[in-house]
Tab-separated table of C-alpha atoms and ligand atoms in Angstrom:
chain	number	residue	atom	x	y	z
F	604	MET	CA	12.573	-25.751	11.742
F	605	SER	CA	9.134	-25.250	13.663
F	606	ASP	CA	8.832	-22.189	15.891
F	607	ALA	CA	6.198	-19.608	17.337
F	608	ALA	CA	5.513	-15.787	17.452
F	609	ASP	CA	2.667	-13.480	18.546
F	610	ALA	CA	1.863	-12.599	15.177
F	611	VAL	CA	3.193	-13.365	11.759
F	612	VAL	CA	2.818	-10.787	8.823
F	613	VAL	CA	3.112	-11.994	5.190
F	614	GLY	CA	4.606	-9.419	2.749
F	615	GLY	CA	7.472	-7.073	3.022
F	616	GLY	CA	6.010	-4.004	1.072
F	617	THR	CA	5.029	-0.730	2.615
F	618	VAL	CA	1.612	-2.326	4.034
F	619	GLY	CA	2.834	-5.306	5.715
F	620	ALA	CA	6.086	-3.967	6.900
F	621	TRP	CA	4.370	-1.036	8.721
F	622	CYS	CA	1.853	-3.351	9.945
F	623	ALA	CA	4.208	-5.419	11.699
F	624	TYR	CA	6.345	-2.211	13.218
F	625	PHE	CA	2.742	-1.238	14.523
F	626	LEU	CA	1.758	-4.614	15.966
F	627	ARG	CA	5.261	-4.449	17.980
F	628	GLN	CA	4.682	-0.926	18.965
F	629	ALA	CA	1.389	-2.191	20.265
F	630	GLY	CA	3.236	-4.578	22.509
F	631	LEU	CA	3.529	-7.847	20.921
F	632	ALA	CA	6.660	-9.639	21.939
F	633	ARG	CA	7.262	-11.644	18.910
F	634	VAL	CA	6.327	-10.283	15.566
F	635	VAL	CA	7.724	-12.415	12.363
F	636	LEU	CA	7.497	-10.994	8.945
F	637	ILE	CA	8.187	-13.119	6.001
F	638	GLU	CA	8.903	-11.864	2.885
F	639	LYS	CA	9.725	-14.630	-0.188
F	640	GLY	CA	11.834	-12.208	-1.755
F	641	LEU	CA	13.424	-8.778	-0.261
F	642	LEU	CA	11.847	-6.175	1.769
F	643	GLY	CA	10.093	-3.620	-0.787
F	644	GLN	CA	10.742	-5.607	-4.087
F	645	GLY	CA	7.106	-5.653	-4.824
F	646	ALA	CA	5.020	-2.739	-5.760
F	647	SER	CA	6.594	-0.567	-2.863
F	648	SER	CA	10.005	-0.012	-4.187
F	649	ARG	CA	8.531	0.931	-7.793
F	650	ALA	CA	5.838	3.760	-7.033
F	651	ALA	CA	5.585	7.292	-7.975
F	652	GLY	CA	5.160	8.155	-4.336
F	653	VAL	CA	2.104	10.590	-4.757
F	654	VAL	CA	0.315	11.168	-1.352
F	655	ARG	CA	-2.870	13.065	-1.229
F	656	MET	CA	-5.567	13.628	1.353
F	657	GLN	CA	-8.046	14.795	-1.630
F	658	GLY	CA	-9.745	11.343	-1.781
F	659	GLY	CA	-12.897	10.549	-3.256
F	660	THR	CA	-14.589	8.860	-0.051
F	661	PRO	CA	-14.450	9.969	3.546
F	662	GLU	CA	-12.419	6.750	3.834
F	663	ALA	CA	-9.656	7.596	1.084
F	664	VAL	CA	-9.561	11.246	2.622
F	665	ARG	CA	-9.192	9.740	6.421
F	666	LEU	CA	-6.475	7.377	5.324
F	667	GLY	CA	-4.661	9.941	3.384
F	668	GLN	CA	-4.542	12.374	6.687
F	669	TRP	CA	-3.331	9.410	8.670
F	670	SER	CA	-0.779	8.518	6.411
F	671	ARG	CA	0.449	12.100	5.859
F	672	ARG	CA	0.569	12.715	9.770
F	673	PHE	CA	2.666	9.299	10.136
F	674	TYR	CA	5.239	10.402	7.429
F	675	LEU	CA	5.230	13.892	8.992
F	676	SER	CA	5.947	12.157	12.613
F	677	GLN	CA	8.511	9.778	11.443
F	678	ARG	CA	11.719	11.538	12.096
F	679	ASP	CA	10.864	11.699	16.114
F	680	GLU	CA	9.434	8.203	16.214
F	681	ILE	CA	11.956	6.491	14.065
F	682	GLY	CA	14.919	8.456	13.548
F	683	THR	CA	14.366	8.592	9.675
F	684	ASP	CA	11.743	9.331	7.149
F	685	SER	CA	10.359	8.237	4.064
F	686	GLY	CA	11.051	11.837	2.490
F	687	PHE	CA	7.451	13.401	2.740
F	688	THR	CA	7.824	16.545	0.536
F	689	GLU	CA	4.531	19.300	0.814
F	690	GLN	CA	4.377	20.220	-2.853
F	691	GLY	CA	0.838	21.001	-3.062
F	692	TYR	CA	-1.748	18.962	-5.617
F	693	LEU	CA	-3.975	20.638	-8.301
F	694	LEU	CA	-6.827	18.444	-9.980
F	695	PRO	CA	-7.744	20.609	-12.888
F	696	CYS	CA	-11.358	20.337	-14.455
F	697	PHE	CA	-11.980	20.463	-18.073
F	698	THR	CA	-15.513	19.908	-18.296
F	699	GLU	CA	-18.806	21.202	-16.539
F	700	ALA	CA	-19.464	17.523	-15.147
F	701	GLU	CA	-15.994	17.610	-13.599
F	702	VAL	CA	-16.466	20.996	-12.181
F	703	ALA	CA	-20.031	19.830	-10.766
F	704	ALA	CA	-18.157	16.610	-9.015
F	705	ALA	CA	-14.869	18.426	-7.805
F	706	HIS	CA	-17.055	20.939	-5.832
F	707	ALA	CA	-19.339	18.061	-4.448
F	708	ARG	CA	-15.892	16.342	-3.264
F	709	MET	CA	-14.372	19.228	-2.042
F	710	GLU	CA	-17.503	19.610	0.446
F	711	MET	CA	-16.802	16.309	1.641
F	712	GLN	CA	-12.847	16.761	2.031
F	713	ALA	CA	-13.468	20.320	3.865
F	714	ALA	CA	-15.988	18.725	6.142
F	715	LEU	CA	-13.335	16.041	7.122
F	716	GLY	CA	-10.860	18.682	7.708
F	717	VAL	CA	-8.727	18.626	4.548
F	718	PRO	CA	-7.525	22.635	3.500
F	719	VAL	CA	-8.654	22.222	0.119
F	720	ARG	CA	-9.601	24.932	-1.840
F	721	TRP	CA	-11.231	25.874	-5.507
F	722	LEU	CA	-9.026	27.590	-8.056
F	723	ASP	CA	-10.346	29.563	-11.116
F	724	PRO	CA	-9.089	29.253	-14.275
F	725	GLY	CA	-6.851	32.092	-13.880
F	726	GLU	CA	-5.717	30.907	-10.480
F	727	VAL	CA	-4.762	27.857	-11.910
F	728	ASP	CA	-2.522	29.137	-14.749
F	729	ALA	CA	-0.762	31.467	-11.866
F	730	ILE	CA	0.017	28.683	-9.826
F	731	ASN	CA	1.339	26.448	-12.426
F	732	PRO	CA	3.198	28.542	-15.068
F	733	THR	CA	4.244	25.404	-16.981
F	734	LEU	CA	0.478	24.592	-17.747
F	735	ALA	CA	-0.418	25.491	-21.219
F	736	PRO	CA	-2.632	28.682	-20.407
F	737	GLY	CA	-6.479	28.611	-20.899
F	738	GLN	CA	-7.180	24.992	-20.824
F	739	THR	CA	-8.874	24.387	-17.605
F	740	LEU	CA	-12.296	25.650	-15.815
F	741	GLY	CA	-10.397	25.981	-12.636
F	742	GLY	CA	-9.459	23.180	-10.211
F	743	THR	CA	-9.198	22.050	-6.387
F	744	PHE	CA	-5.858	22.437	-4.705
F	745	CYS	CA	-4.796	21.241	-1.420
F	746	ALA	CA	-1.381	22.665	-0.354
F	747	GLN	CA	-0.702	19.926	2.203
F	748	ASP	CA	-0.846	17.082	-0.368
F	749	GLY	CA	3.020	15.976	-1.536
F	750	PHE	CA	5.068	13.002	-2.335
F	751	ILE	CA	7.327	10.883	-0.680
F	752	THR	CA	10.414	8.879	-1.976
F	753	PRO	CA	9.211	5.268	-2.502
F	754	PRO	CA	12.813	3.725	-1.970
F	755	ARG	CA	13.512	6.062	1.110
F	756	ASN	CA	10.338	4.504	2.496
F	757	VAL	CA	11.313	1.033	2.283
F	758	ALA	CA	14.684	2.124	3.998
F	759	ALA	CA	12.400	3.906	6.514
F	760	TYR	CA	10.534	0.849	7.270
F	761	THR	CA	13.444	-1.368	7.129
F	762	VAL	CA	15.221	0.705	10.141
F	763	ALA	CA	11.959	0.654	12.030
F	764	LEU	CA	11.517	-3.212	11.834
F	765	ILE	CA	15.068	-3.564	12.998
F	766	ARG	CA	14.936	-1.109	15.573
F	767	SER	CA	11.627	-2.204	16.884
F	768	GLY	CA	12.677	-5.637	17.176
F	769	VAL	CA	10.370	-7.360	14.629
F	770	GLU	CA	11.718	-10.454	12.892
F	771	VAL	CA	12.177	-9.848	9.633
F	772	ARG	CA	12.823	-13.119	7.588
F	773	GLU	CA	13.499	-12.271	3.881
F	774	ARG	CA	13.381	-15.011	1.065
F	775	VAL	CA	11.176	-16.953	2.933
F	776	ALA	CA	7.764	-17.957	1.194
F	777	PHE	CA	4.140	-18.124	2.548
F	778	ARG	CA	2.675	-21.408	1.665
F	779	GLY	CA	-0.602	-21.700	3.670
F	780	LEU	CA	-2.500	-22.039	6.923
F	781	GLU	CA	-3.099	-24.917	9.130
F	782	ALA	CA	-5.734	-24.406	11.610
F	783	GLY	CA	-5.153	-25.229	15.294
F	784	GLY	CA	-1.177	-24.476	15.496
F	785	ARG	CA	0.322	-24.084	18.920
F	786	GLY	CA	-0.068	-20.624	19.573
F	787	VAL	CA	2.635	-18.585	21.798
F	788	GLU	CA	-0.115	-17.619	23.678
F	789	ALA	CA	-0.729	-21.145	24.468
F	790	GLU	CA	2.584	-21.395	25.522
F	791	GLY	CA	2.079	-18.526	28.100
F	792	ARG	CA	4.225	-15.935	26.300
F	793	GLY	CA	2.145	-13.572	24.483
F	794	VAL	CA	2.352	-10.117	25.719
F	795	GLU	CA	-1.132	-8.142	26.298
F	796	ALA	CA	-1.227	-5.095	24.141
F	797	GLU	CA	-1.086	-1.793	26.122
F	798	GLY	CA	-4.966	-0.712	26.078
F	799	ARG	CA	-5.562	-3.250	23.423
F	800	GLY	CA	-6.399	-6.871	24.496
F	801	LEU	CA	-5.278	-9.652	22.345
F	802	GLU	CA	-8.456	-11.665	20.778
F	803	THR	CA	-6.565	-15.052	19.486
F	804	GLU	CA	-8.711	-16.998	22.179
F	805	GLY	CA	-5.544	-19.227	22.251
F	806	ARG	CA	-6.588	-21.701	19.111
F	807	GLY	CA	-3.688	-20.382	17.000
F	808	VAL	CA	-2.632	-21.422	13.713
F	809	ALA	CA	0.319	-22.827	11.757
F	810	VAL	CA	1.750	-20.351	9.168
F	811	GLU	CA	3.237	-22.710	6.522
F	812	THR	CA	6.490	-21.339	4.850
F	813	SER	CA	9.258	-22.332	2.931
F	814	GLN	CA	11.333	-23.008	5.869
F	815	GLY	CA	8.635	-24.846	7.843
F	816	PRO	CA	5.639	-24.066	10.107
F	817	ILE	CA	5.631	-20.674	12.539
F	818	HIS	CA	2.769	-21.047	15.082
F	819	THR	CA	0.863	-17.967	15.927
F	820	GLY	CA	-2.428	-16.704	17.051
F	821	LEU	CA	-2.487	-13.713	14.662
F	822	VAL	CA	-1.826	-13.541	10.949
F	823	VAL	CA	-1.837	-10.455	8.760
F	824	LEU	CA	-1.918	-11.309	4.905
F	825	THR	CA	-0.844	-8.457	2.309
F	826	GLY	CA	0.819	-9.090	-0.946
F	827	GLY	CA	-0.341	-6.145	-3.124
F	828	PRO	CA	-0.744	-7.147	-6.666
F	829	LYS	CA	-0.015	-10.820	-5.427
F	830	LEU	CA	-2.662	-10.552	-2.676
F	831	ALA	CA	-5.033	-12.977	-4.548
F	832	GLU	CA	-2.490	-15.477	-4.657
F	833	VAL	CA	-1.506	-15.161	-1.063
F	834	GLY	CA	-5.308	-15.287	-0.550
F	835	ARG	CA	-5.742	-18.642	-2.643
F	836	LEU	CA	-2.819	-20.180	-0.598
F	837	ALA	CA	-4.561	-19.490	2.483
F	838	GLY	CA	-8.039	-20.773	1.054
F	839	LEU	CA	-9.548	-17.330	0.613
F	840	ARG	CA	-10.849	-15.826	-2.534
F	841	ILE	CA	-9.491	-12.201	-2.454
F	842	PRO	CA	-10.650	-10.191	-5.578
F	843	ALA	CA	-7.337	-8.124	-5.809
F	844	GLY	CA	-5.332	-7.905	-8.875
F	845	GLY	CA	-2.459	-6.515	-10.573
F	846	ALA	CA	-2.060	-4.223	-13.592
F	847	ARG	CA	0.909	-2.598	-15.529
F	848	HIS	CA	1.742	0.968	-14.624
F	849	GLN	CA	4.381	2.831	-16.119
F	850	VAL	CA	6.324	6.127	-14.708
F	851	ALA	CA	8.710	8.217	-16.476
F	852	VAL	CA	11.372	11.116	-15.585
F	853	THR	CA	12.321	13.731	-17.746
F	854	GLU	CA	15.254	15.379	-18.098
F	855	ARG	CA	15.905	18.752	-16.116
F	856	HIS	CA	14.703	21.679	-17.517
F	857	PRO	CA	14.537	25.410	-15.606
F	858	ASP	CA	10.874	25.817	-16.057
F	859	LEU	CA	10.413	22.659	-14.307
F	860	ASP	CA	12.230	24.048	-10.868
F	861	ARG	CA	10.059	22.455	-8.023
F	862	ALA	CA	9.019	26.239	-7.060
F	863	ARG	CA	6.927	26.447	-10.290
F	864	VAL	CA	5.309	22.961	-10.467
F	865	PRO	CA	2.566	21.681	-8.002
F	866	MET	CA	1.695	18.079	-8.502
F	867	VAL	CA	-1.278	17.472	-10.726
F	868	PHE	CA	-3.748	14.729	-11.515
F	869	ASP	CA	-5.644	14.962	-15.360
F	870	LEU	CA	-8.038	12.519	-13.764
F	871	ALA	CA	-10.127	11.894	-16.507
F	872	ALA	CA	-6.932	10.978	-18.742
F	873	GLY	CA	-5.576	9.184	-15.698
F	874	LEU	CA	-2.395	10.971	-16.132
F	875	TYR	CA	-0.670	12.341	-13.257
F	876	TRP	CA	2.973	14.147	-12.607
F	877	ARG	CA	4.769	15.830	-10.088
F	878	PRO	CA	8.560	17.594	-10.019
F	879	GLU	CA	11.419	15.014	-9.247
F	880	GLU	CA	15.252	16.490	-9.265
F	881	GLY	CA	14.484	19.521	-11.732
F	882	GLY	CA	12.589	17.823	-14.315
F	883	LEU	CA	9.017	15.998	-14.298
F	884	LEU	CA	7.985	12.577	-13.250
F	885	PHE	CA	4.803	11.325	-14.726
F	886	GLY	CA	2.685	8.061	-14.561
F	887	MET	CA	-0.297	6.159	-15.976
F	888	SER	CA	-1.621	2.950	-16.627
F	889	ASN	CA	-3.538	1.856	-20.088
F	890	PRO	CA	-6.813	1.160	-18.681
F	891	ASP	CA	-7.719	-1.034	-22.239
F	892	GLU	CA	-4.801	-3.341	-21.136
F	893	PRO	CA	-5.971	-6.869	-19.619
F	894	PRO	CA	-4.886	-6.951	-16.205
F	895	GLY	CA	-1.833	-8.937	-15.131
F	896	GLU	CA	1.495	-8.784	-13.659
F	897	ASN	CA	3.724	-6.912	-16.464
F	898	ARG	CA	6.949	-5.261	-15.722
F	899	GLU	CA	7.891	-4.578	-19.829
F	900	VAL	CA	7.824	-0.912	-20.749
F	901	ASP	CA	5.010	-0.169	-23.471
F	902	GLU	CA	6.752	2.241	-25.748
F	903	GLU	CA	3.522	2.633	-27.871
F	904	TYR	CA	1.474	3.720	-24.875
F	905	LEU	CA	4.208	5.540	-23.196
F	906	ALA	CA	4.091	7.861	-26.503
F	907	LYS	CA	0.147	8.375	-26.214
F	908	MET	CA	1.376	9.251	-22.315
F	909	ARG	CA	3.975	11.583	-23.644
F	910	ALA	CA	1.361	13.406	-26.219
F	911	ARG	CA	-1.047	14.137	-23.356
F	912	LEU	CA	1.747	15.634	-21.261
F	913	ALA	CA	3.115	17.727	-23.929
F	914	ALA	CA	-0.570	19.324	-24.783
F	915	LEU	CA	-0.872	20.153	-21.156
F	916	VAL	CA	2.790	21.049	-20.075
F	917	PRO	CA	4.242	21.996	-23.545
F	918	VAL	CA	7.893	22.381	-22.157
F	919	THR	CA	8.101	18.356	-21.931
F	920	ALA	CA	7.832	17.864	-25.579
F	921	GLY	CA	11.268	18.232	-26.748
F	922	LEU	CA	12.527	16.616	-23.429
F	923	GLY	CA	14.374	13.440	-23.202
F	924	LEU	CA	13.691	10.836	-20.445
F	925	ARG	CA	16.378	10.400	-17.576
F	926	ARG	CA	14.537	7.319	-16.271
F	927	LEU	CA	11.466	5.054	-17.173
F	928	TRP	CA	10.208	1.863	-15.633
F	929	ALA	CA	6.869	-0.322	-15.674
F	930	ALA	CA	5.870	-2.146	-12.699
F	931	THR	CA	2.614	-3.813	-11.516
F	932	ILE	CA	0.236	-1.964	-9.493
F	933	ASP	CA	-2.293	-3.429	-6.979
F	934	PHE	CA	-6.108	-2.725	-7.515
F	935	THR	CA	-9.461	-3.777	-6.139
F	936	PRO	CA	-12.625	-3.789	-7.990
F	937	ASP	CA	-13.729	-0.452	-6.348
F	938	HIS	CA	-10.490	1.125	-5.871
F	939	LEU	CA	-10.599	0.983	-2.057
F	940	PRO	CA	-8.796	-0.828	0.276
F	941	ILE	CA	-9.383	-4.130	1.808
F	942	ILE	CA	-8.861	-4.129	5.817
F	943	GLY	CA	-10.624	-6.838	7.879
F	944	ARG	CA	-10.681	-10.247	9.549
F	945	ALA	CA	-10.818	-13.503	7.114
F	946	PRO	CA	-14.025	-14.849	7.004
F	947	GLY	CA	-13.712	-18.489	8.585
F	948	LEU	CA	-10.318	-17.955	9.806
F	949	ASP	CA	-9.744	-17.386	13.110
F	950	GLY	CA	-6.974	-14.889	13.954
F	951	VAL	CA	-6.224	-13.839	10.280
F	952	THR	CA	-6.729	-10.280	9.058
F	953	VAL	CA	-6.246	-9.193	5.188
F	954	ALA	CA	-4.839	-5.876	3.983
F	955	CYS	CA	-4.659	-4.041	0.904
F	956	ALA	CA	-4.107	-0.657	-0.223
F	957	GLY	CA	-6.107	-0.805	-3.491
F	958	GLY	CA	-3.166	0.652	-5.500
F	959	ALA	CA	-2.717	3.733	-3.065
F	960	GLY	CA	-0.156	2.509	-0.640
F	961	MET	CA	2.037	5.466	-0.715
F	962	MET	CA	-1.080	7.778	0.233
F	963	TRP	CA	-2.549	5.305	2.443
F	964	GLY	CA	-0.140	2.500	3.209
F	965	PRO	CA	0.648	3.595	6.591
F	966	GLY	CA	-3.048	3.981	7.627
F	967	VAL	CA	-4.005	0.666	6.135
F	968	ALA	CA	-1.211	-1.071	8.056
F	969	ARG	CA	-2.234	0.691	11.181
F	970	ALA	CA	-5.618	-0.154	10.749
F	971	ALA	CA	-5.047	-3.629	10.219
F	972	ALA	CA	-2.724	-3.949	12.939
F	973	ASP	CA	-5.681	-2.753	15.196
F	974	VAL	CA	-7.896	-5.053	13.347
F	975	ALA	CA	-5.889	-8.124	14.156
F	976	LEU	CA	-5.565	-7.126	17.682
F	977	THR	CA	-9.129	-5.769	18.635
F	978	GLY	CA	-11.208	-5.867	15.631
F	979	SER	CA	-11.659	-2.481	15.211
F	980	SER	CA	-9.441	0.825	14.777
F	981	ASP	CA	-9.302	4.700	15.739
F	982	VAL	CA	-7.705	5.280	12.151
F	983	LEU	CA	-10.802	4.571	10.682
F	984	ASP	CA	-14.346	2.873	10.529
F	985	VAL	CA	-13.401	-0.443	8.726
F	986	SER	CA	-16.633	-2.078	8.896
F	987	PRO	CA	-17.290	-1.614	5.058
F	988	LEU	CA	-14.002	-2.280	3.761
F	989	GLY	CA	-13.809	-6.045	4.727
F	990	LEU	CA	-13.667	-9.152	1.910
F	991	ASP	CA	-17.726	-9.306	2.874
F	992	ARG	CA	-18.298	-6.514	0.764
F	993	PHE	CA	-17.502	-8.666	-2.450
F	994	ASP	CA	-19.994	-10.893	-4.390
F	995	GLU	CA	-18.767	-14.018	-5.690
F	996	ALA	CA	-17.927	-12.467	-8.875
F	997	GLY	CA	-15.657	-10.007	-6.908
F	998	HIS	CA	-17.871	-7.075	-7.284
F	999	SER	CA	-18.214	-4.595	-4.621
F	1000	ARG	CA	-21.172	-3.325	-2.944
F	1001	LEU	CA	-19.491	0.006	-2.304
F	1002	ALA	CA	-19.400	2.691	-4.746
F	1003	THR	CA	-16.027	2.922	-6.747
F	1004	ASP	CA	-13.435	5.750	-5.423
F	1005	PRO	CA	-14.029	8.323	-8.120
F	1006	ILE	CA	-10.478	9.726	-7.765
F	1007	ALA	CA	-8.325	6.966	-8.893
F	1008	LEU	CA	-6.279	5.568	-11.661
F	1009	PRO	CA	-8.403	4.112	-14.515
F	1010	PHE	CA	-7.375	0.644	-13.910
F	1011	PRO	CA	-9.149	-2.426	-15.549
F	1012	GLU	CA	-12.479	-3.273	-13.433
F	1013	ARG	CA	-11.723	-6.899	-14.123
F	1014	ILE	CA	-9.951	-8.856	-11.687
F	1015	ALA	CA	-7.678	-11.198	-13.502
F	1016	SER	CA	-8.284	-14.286	-11.016
F	1017	SER	CA	-11.854	-13.929	-11.398
H	1386	LIG	C1	4.762	2.214	-10.863
H	1386	LIG	C2	3.802	2.586	-10.022
H	1386	LIG	C3	3.680	3.429	-9.428
H	1386	LIG	C4	2.734	3.735	-7.970
H	1386	LIG	N1	2.679	5.382	-7.825
H	1386	LIG	C5	1.577	5.087	-6.467
H	1386	LIG	C6	1.644	6.416	-6.147
H	1386	LIG	O1	2.049	7.365	-6.676
H	1386	LIG	N2	1.061	6.494	-5.060
H	1386	LIG	C7	0.414	5.656	-4.081
H	1386	LIG	O2	-0.411	5.902	-2.900
H	1386	LIG	N3	0.385	4.284	-4.761
H	1386	LIG	C8	1.349	3.955	-5.852
H	1386	LIG	N4	1.507	2.834	-6.244
H	1386	LIG	C9	0.986	1.891	-5.886
H	1386	LIG	C10	1.706	1.635	-4.175
H	1386	LIG	O3	3.053	1.169	-4.766
H	1386	LIG	C11	0.924	0.245	-3.634
H	1386	LIG	O4	-0.288	0.183	-3.515
H	1386	LIG	C12	1.809	-0.414	-2.365
H	1386	LIG	O5	3.409	-0.558	-2.861
H	1386	LIG	C13	1.333	-1.811	-2.206
H	1386	LIG	O6	2.033	-2.021	-1.054
H	1386	LIG	P1	1.951	-3.606	-0.532
H	1386	LIG	O7	2.638	-3.651	0.754
H	1386	LIG	O8	0.644	-4.228	-0.290
H	1386	LIG	O9	2.430	-4.533	-1.683
H	1386	LIG	P2	4.129	-4.662	-2.241
H	1386	LIG	O10	4.605	-3.549	-1.907
H	1386	LIG	O11	3.841	-5.233	-3.637
H	1386	LIG	O12	4.317	-5.733	-0.985
H	1386	LIG	C14	3.912	-7.187	-1.293
H	1386	LIG	C15	5.279	-8.061	-0.593
H	1386	LIG	O13	4.488	-9.435	-0.753
H	1386	LIG	C16	5.283	-10.151	-1.102
H	1386	LIG	N5	4.908	-11.479	-1.235
H	1386	LIG	C17	3.857	-11.917	-2.370
H	1386	LIG	N6	3.532	-13.054	-2.331
H	1386	LIG	C18	4.408	-13.793	-1.180
H	1386	LIG	C19	4.398	-14.899	-0.395
H	1386	LIG	N7	3.517	-16.096	-0.938
H	1386	LIG	N8	5.073	-15.029	0.250
H	1386	LIG	C20	5.892	-14.340	1.240
H	1386	LIG	N9	5.559	-12.809	0.376
H	1386	LIG	C21	5.014	-12.842	-0.631
H	1386	LIG	C22	6.019	-9.620	-2.489
H	1386	LIG	O14	7.339	-10.075	-2.670
H	1386	LIG	C23	6.104	-8.213	-2.080
H	1386	LIG	O15	7.322	-7.809	-1.508
H	1386	LIG	C24	2.467	2.469	-7.498
H	1386	LIG	C25	2.448	1.379	-7.898
H	1386	LIG	C26	3.211	1.058	-8.835
H	1386	LIG	C27	3.921	-0.395	-9.542
């Protein structure tokens, strides 16, 4: 089988799928999405769904703002949505150093338009009556932060892909790129994107797949926790990794009613929680665990997560668990996204949400689509976020996003 497309997107997670949708929306006639398994079967269907604008860097804030706006606009745009629920997000502080860092962060976030405010210790206890009182030195709170329902997000992008006419090919694996393919532009079938000229220069590339080559002028590579592997197949070294991440949901309890529990991120510990169907959903990675793919539940570490949660939310101590899972979460060395053209490969763009694909995914996807089409984006300035920020050893020139789960800093493939 040999065929052609205006653009080929690799990976049917939230980044690749929304990117394919945005490329189609931009006017490309034939967009093909290839997914080696089923849509959403990577990290995207297994996430906790937390969406926050309270990012640790301006890039994180902008991506959070854009994605949240997109979630709110979905119903009008595609007829369904990812289930965004405005819950409010509290980041409590336990030390004076955390208080100072939180105030500096809040200033940056407020300057970018995030309605974040400081709560003193009494206000923290009042807003969250399930929290053991008198524990914090205060915290930052944003009422507009919230969560999506990850499986619903997969359903929403599936609808968007089908309705917009993206050609979805499940169970088709990406195997590599062959330069000089016969792009559809070369055949005169390319469509000029409205307001954004195509920059494929007619050279084209052959995307090698398990079902034969697809000739195209534009390729977007995604892969979440498998992005390094996808990159290797394309001849690229991408310093992205995967690490085990565990999520559990407690039984219901009247104290855990949605109206009484904001989302909370115990940043120093790396533990977060939010209400879920009358119980509490909580999640965490073990920062001392070597990176790599892992979906087995670690009961020993779960006990540590539960102990920390029970110290802060005592009502959870006696509650059973209704659901429990472990999955591989993507990460980058600086916990920031990767959005940029692949060095040395014409027409190839790389996109990764760096472990924040629920809160940043649509923004990363739209920015990647823009970069693929024009080289820049109005979502945010992507110029610092390309692969050229990493040195040979995978170290980033950028400061690490301080509001991130404590993932391993090492990259499995390095
Ligand atoms: C347990 C857990 C909880 C999380 N909680 C949150 C949260 O609360 N908030 C948040 O913002 N983020 C969260 N995340 C992170 C978020 O889920 C990811 O950042 C996001 O899903 C990444 O999306 P993606 O499209 O890049 O990757 P994925 O969803 O993994 O999709 C990549 C796809 O590429 C496919 N693929 C790989 N190799 C190939 C190939 N060779 N050919 C074709 N296809 C290929 C895979 O099969 C996969 O479907 C969580 C992740 C986990 C695991």
